[in-house]
PDB file of C-alpha atoms and ligand atoms in Angstrom:
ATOM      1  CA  UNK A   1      -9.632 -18.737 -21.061  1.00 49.00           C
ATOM      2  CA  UNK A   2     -13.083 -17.785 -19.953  1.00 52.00           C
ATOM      3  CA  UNK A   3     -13.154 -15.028 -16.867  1.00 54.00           C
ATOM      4  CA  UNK A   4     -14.060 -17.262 -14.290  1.00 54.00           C
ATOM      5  CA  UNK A   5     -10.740 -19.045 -15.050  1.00 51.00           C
ATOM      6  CA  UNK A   6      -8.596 -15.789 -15.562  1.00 47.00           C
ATOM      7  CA  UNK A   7      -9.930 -14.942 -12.110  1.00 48.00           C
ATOM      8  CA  UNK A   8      -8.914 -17.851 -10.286  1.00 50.00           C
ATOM      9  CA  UNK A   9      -5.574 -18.219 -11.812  1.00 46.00           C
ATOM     10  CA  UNK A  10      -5.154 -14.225 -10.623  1.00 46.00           C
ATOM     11  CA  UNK A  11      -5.950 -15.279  -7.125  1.00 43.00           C
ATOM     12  CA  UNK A  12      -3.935 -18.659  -7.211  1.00 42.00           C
ATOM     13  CA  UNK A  13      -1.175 -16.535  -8.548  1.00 40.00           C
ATOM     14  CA  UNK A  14      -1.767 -13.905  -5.625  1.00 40.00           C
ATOM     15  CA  UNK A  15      -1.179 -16.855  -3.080  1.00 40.00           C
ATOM     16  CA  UNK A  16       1.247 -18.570  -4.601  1.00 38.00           C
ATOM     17  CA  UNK A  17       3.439 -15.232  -3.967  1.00 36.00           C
ATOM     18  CA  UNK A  18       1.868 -14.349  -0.598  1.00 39.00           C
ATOM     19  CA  UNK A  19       4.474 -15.134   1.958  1.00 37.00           C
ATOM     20  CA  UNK A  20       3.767 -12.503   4.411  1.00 39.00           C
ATOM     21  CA  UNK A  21       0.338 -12.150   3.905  1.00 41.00           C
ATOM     22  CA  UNK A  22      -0.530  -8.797   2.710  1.00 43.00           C
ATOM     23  CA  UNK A  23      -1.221  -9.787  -1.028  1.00 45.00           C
ATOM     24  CA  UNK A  24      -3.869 -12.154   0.347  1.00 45.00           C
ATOM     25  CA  UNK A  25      -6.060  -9.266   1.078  1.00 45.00           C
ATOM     26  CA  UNK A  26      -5.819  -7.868  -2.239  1.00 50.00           C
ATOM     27  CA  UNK A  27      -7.869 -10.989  -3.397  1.00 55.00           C
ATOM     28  CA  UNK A  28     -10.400 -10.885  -0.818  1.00 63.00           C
ATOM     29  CA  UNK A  29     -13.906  -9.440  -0.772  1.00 75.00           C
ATOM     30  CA  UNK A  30     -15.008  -6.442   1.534  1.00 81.00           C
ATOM     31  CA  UNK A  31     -15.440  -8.117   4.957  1.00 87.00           C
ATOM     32  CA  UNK A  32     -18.724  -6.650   6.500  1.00 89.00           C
ATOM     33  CA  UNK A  33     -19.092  -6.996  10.387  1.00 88.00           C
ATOM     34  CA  UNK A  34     -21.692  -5.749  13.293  1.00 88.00           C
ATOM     35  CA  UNK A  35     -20.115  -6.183  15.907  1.00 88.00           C
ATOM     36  CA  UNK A  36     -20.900  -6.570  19.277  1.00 90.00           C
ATOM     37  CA  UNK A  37     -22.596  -3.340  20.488  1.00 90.00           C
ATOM     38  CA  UNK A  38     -21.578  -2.061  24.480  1.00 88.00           C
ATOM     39  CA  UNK A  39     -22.773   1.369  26.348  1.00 88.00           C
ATOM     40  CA  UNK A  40     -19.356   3.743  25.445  1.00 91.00           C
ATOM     41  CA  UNK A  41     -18.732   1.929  21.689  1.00 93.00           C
ATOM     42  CA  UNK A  42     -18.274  -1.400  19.904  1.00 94.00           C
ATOM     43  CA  UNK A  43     -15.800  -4.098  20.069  1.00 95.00           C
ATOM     44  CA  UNK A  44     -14.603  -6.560  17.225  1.00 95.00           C
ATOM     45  CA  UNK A  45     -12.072  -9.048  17.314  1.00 95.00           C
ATOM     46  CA  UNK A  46      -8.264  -9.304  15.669  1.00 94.00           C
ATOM     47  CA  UNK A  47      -9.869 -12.393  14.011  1.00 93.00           C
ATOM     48  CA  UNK A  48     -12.280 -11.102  12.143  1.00 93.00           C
ATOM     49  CA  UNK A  49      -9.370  -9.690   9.848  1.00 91.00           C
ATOM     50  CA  UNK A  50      -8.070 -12.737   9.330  1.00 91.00           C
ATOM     51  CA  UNK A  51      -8.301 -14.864   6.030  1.00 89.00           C
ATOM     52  CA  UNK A  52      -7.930 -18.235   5.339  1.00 83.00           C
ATOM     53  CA  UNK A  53      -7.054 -19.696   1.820  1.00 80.00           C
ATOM     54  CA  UNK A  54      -5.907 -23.195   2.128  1.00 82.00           C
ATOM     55  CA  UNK A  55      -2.395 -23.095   4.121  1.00 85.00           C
ATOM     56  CA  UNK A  56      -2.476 -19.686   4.079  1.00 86.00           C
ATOM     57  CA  UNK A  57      -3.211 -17.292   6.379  1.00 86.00           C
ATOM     58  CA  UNK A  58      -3.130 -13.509   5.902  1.00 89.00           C
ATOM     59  CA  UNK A  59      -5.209 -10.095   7.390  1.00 90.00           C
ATOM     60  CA  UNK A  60      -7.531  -7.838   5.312  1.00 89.00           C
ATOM     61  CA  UNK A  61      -6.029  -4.717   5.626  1.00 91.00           C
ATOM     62  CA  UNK A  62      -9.731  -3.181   6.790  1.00 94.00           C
ATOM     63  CA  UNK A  63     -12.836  -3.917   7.663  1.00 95.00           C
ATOM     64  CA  UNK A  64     -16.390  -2.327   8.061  1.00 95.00           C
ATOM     65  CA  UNK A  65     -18.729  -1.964  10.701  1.00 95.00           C
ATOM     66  CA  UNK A  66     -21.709  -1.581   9.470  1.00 93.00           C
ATOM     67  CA  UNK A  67     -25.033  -2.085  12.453  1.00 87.00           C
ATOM     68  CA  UNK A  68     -28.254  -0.265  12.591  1.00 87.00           C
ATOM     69  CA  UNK A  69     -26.996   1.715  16.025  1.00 85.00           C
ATOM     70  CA  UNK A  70     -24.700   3.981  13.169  1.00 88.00           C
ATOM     71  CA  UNK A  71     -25.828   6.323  10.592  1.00 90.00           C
ATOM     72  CA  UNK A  72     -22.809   5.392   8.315  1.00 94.00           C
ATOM     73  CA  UNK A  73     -20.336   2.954   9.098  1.00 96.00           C
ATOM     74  CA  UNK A  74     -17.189   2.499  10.461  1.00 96.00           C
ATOM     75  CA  UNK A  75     -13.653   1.886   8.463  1.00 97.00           C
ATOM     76  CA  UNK A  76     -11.707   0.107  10.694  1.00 96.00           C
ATOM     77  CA  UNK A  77      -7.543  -0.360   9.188  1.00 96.00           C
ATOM     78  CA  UNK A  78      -5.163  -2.828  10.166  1.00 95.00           C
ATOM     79  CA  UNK A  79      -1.885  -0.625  10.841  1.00 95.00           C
ATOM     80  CA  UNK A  80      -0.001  -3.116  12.469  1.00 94.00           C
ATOM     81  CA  UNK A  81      -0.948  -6.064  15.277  1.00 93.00           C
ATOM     82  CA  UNK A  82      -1.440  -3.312  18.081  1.00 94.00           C
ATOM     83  CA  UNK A  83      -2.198  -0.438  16.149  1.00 96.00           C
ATOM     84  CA  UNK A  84      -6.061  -0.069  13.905  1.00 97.00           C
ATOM     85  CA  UNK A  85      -7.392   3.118  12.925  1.00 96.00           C
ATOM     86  CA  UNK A  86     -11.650   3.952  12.950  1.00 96.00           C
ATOM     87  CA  UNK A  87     -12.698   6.173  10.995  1.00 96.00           C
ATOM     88  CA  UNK A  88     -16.798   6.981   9.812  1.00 96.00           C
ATOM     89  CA  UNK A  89     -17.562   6.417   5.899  1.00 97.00           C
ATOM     90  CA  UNK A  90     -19.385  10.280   5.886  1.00 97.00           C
ATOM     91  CA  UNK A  91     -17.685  12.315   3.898  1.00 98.00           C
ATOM     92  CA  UNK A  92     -16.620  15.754   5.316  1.00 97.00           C
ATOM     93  CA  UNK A  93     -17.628  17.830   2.333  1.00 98.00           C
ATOM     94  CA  UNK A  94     -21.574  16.878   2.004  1.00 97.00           C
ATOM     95  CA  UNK A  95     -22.520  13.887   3.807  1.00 96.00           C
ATOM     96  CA  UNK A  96     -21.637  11.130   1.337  1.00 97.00           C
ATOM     97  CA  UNK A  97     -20.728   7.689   2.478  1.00 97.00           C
ATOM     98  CA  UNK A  98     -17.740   6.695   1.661  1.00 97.00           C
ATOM     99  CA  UNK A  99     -15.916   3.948  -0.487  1.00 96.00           C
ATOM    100  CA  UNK A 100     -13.155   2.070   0.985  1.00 95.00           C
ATOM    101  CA  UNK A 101     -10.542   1.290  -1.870  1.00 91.00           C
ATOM    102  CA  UNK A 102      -6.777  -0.099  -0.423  1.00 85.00           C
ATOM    103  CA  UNK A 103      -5.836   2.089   1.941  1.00 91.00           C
ATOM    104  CA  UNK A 104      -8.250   5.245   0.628  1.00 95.00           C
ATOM    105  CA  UNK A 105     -11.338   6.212   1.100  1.00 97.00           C
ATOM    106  CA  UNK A 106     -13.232   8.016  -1.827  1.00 97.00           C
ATOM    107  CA  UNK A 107     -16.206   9.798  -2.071  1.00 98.00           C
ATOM    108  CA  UNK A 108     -18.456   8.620  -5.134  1.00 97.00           C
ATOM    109  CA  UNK A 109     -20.182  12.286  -4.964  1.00 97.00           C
ATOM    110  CA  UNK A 110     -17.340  15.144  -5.402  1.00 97.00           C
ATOM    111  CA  UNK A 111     -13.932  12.979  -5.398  1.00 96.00           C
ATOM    112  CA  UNK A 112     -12.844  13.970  -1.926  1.00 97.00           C
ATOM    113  CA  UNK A 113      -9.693  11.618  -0.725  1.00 98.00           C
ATOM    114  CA  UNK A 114      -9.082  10.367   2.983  1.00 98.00           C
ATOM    115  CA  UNK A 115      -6.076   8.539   3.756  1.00 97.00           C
ATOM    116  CA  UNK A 116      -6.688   5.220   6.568  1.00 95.00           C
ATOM    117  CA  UNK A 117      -6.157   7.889   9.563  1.00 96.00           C
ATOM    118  CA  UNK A 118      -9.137   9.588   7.693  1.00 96.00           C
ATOM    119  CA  UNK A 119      -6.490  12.934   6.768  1.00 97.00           C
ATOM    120  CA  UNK A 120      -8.305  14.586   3.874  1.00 98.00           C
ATOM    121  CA  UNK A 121      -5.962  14.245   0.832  1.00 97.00           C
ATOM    122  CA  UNK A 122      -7.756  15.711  -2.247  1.00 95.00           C
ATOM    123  CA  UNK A 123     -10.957  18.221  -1.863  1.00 91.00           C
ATOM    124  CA  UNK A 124     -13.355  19.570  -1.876  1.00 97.00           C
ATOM    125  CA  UNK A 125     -13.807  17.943   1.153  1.00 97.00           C
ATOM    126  CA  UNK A 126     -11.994  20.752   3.513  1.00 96.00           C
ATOM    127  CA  UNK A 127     -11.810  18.428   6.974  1.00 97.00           C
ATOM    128  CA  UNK A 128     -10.598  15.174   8.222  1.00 97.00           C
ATOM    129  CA  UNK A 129     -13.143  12.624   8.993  1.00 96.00           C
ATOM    130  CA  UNK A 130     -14.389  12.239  12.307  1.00 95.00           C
ATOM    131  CA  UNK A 131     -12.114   9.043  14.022  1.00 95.00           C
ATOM    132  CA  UNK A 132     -12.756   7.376  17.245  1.00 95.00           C
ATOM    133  CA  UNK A 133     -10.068   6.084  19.690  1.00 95.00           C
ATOM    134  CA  UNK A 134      -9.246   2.765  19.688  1.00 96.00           C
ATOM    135  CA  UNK A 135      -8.301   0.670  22.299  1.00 96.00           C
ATOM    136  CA  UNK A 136      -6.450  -3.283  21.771  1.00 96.00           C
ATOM    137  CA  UNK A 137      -6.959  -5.388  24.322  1.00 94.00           C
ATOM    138  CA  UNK A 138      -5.770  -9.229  23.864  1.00 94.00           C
ATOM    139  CA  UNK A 139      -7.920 -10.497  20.800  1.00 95.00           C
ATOM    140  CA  UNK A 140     -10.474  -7.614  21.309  1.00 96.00           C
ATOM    141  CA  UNK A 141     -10.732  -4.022  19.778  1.00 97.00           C
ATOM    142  CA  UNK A 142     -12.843  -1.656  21.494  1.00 96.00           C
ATOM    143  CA  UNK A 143     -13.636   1.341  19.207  1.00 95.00           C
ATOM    144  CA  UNK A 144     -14.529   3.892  21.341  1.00 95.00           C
ATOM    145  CA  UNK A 145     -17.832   5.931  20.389  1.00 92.00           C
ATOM    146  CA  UNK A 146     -18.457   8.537  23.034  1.00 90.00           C
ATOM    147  CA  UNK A 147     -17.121  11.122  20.685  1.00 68.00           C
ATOM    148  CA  UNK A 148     -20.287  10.181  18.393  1.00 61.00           C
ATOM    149  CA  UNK A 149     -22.769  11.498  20.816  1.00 45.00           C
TER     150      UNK A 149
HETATM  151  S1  FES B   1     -19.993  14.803  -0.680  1.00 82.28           S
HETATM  152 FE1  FES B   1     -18.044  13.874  -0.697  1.00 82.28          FE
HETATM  153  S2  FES B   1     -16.861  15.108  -2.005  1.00 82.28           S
HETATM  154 FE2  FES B   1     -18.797  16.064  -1.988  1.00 82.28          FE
END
């Protein structure tokens, strides 16, 4: 079996399971988004976390916002339908962006921990990361920047 086949049989065998939806995401790349830019923040749609494989339709669990208006981007988790969590990829500790992996984010430099809420959970980072309120309304998410400025 050659990789290219090992992989697709993973992800066949990740959707073949996927009832609910949240093993979809596991198979899914890093969804990268801009945006659409406003005076107080950004908004992005419920949509945009939503995958489609054949008849099946699940949510990444997070996506990044990622326009030229930020110095480092924006992690943006799917807690529930009505509930997402913002968070900026700079690490507390030196500057660092960040790496989103499941529901952490890592820092390449050091090996600082944040959990989705951005709560630091292994140092040397010594604060949380800097989050921005979040406000659902309908199919849009307004992420609130003022607290940027
Ligand atoms: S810069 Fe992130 S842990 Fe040091």
């Amino acid at each position: 079996m050659t990789r290219k086949d090992f992989l697709k049989n993973a992800c066949n065998a990740c959707l073949s399971v996927t009832l609910t939806g949240t093993l979809i995401s596991s198979c899914t790349p890093t969804q990268y988004i801009s945006g659409k830019i406003q005076k107080d923040g950004i908004t992005i749609l419920k949509t945009d976390f939503v995958i489609h494989k054949g008849k099946n339709q699940g949510y990444n669990s997070f996506i990044i916002v990622r326009n030229e208006t930020l110095l480092y981007p924006i992690c943006v988790h799917r807690i529930s339908d009505a509930d997402y969590a913002a968070v900026w990829m700079r690490c507390t500790h030196q500057g660092t962006e960040l790496q989103v992996s499941g529901d952490m984010l890592q820092c390449a430099a050091h090996g600082s921990e944040f959990n989705k809420r951005g709560i630091v959970t292994n140092g040397p980072a010594g604060s949380n990361l800097r989050s921005f309120p979040v406000k659902v309304n309908g199919n849009e998410i307004f992420i609130d920047l003022r607290k940027l400025s």
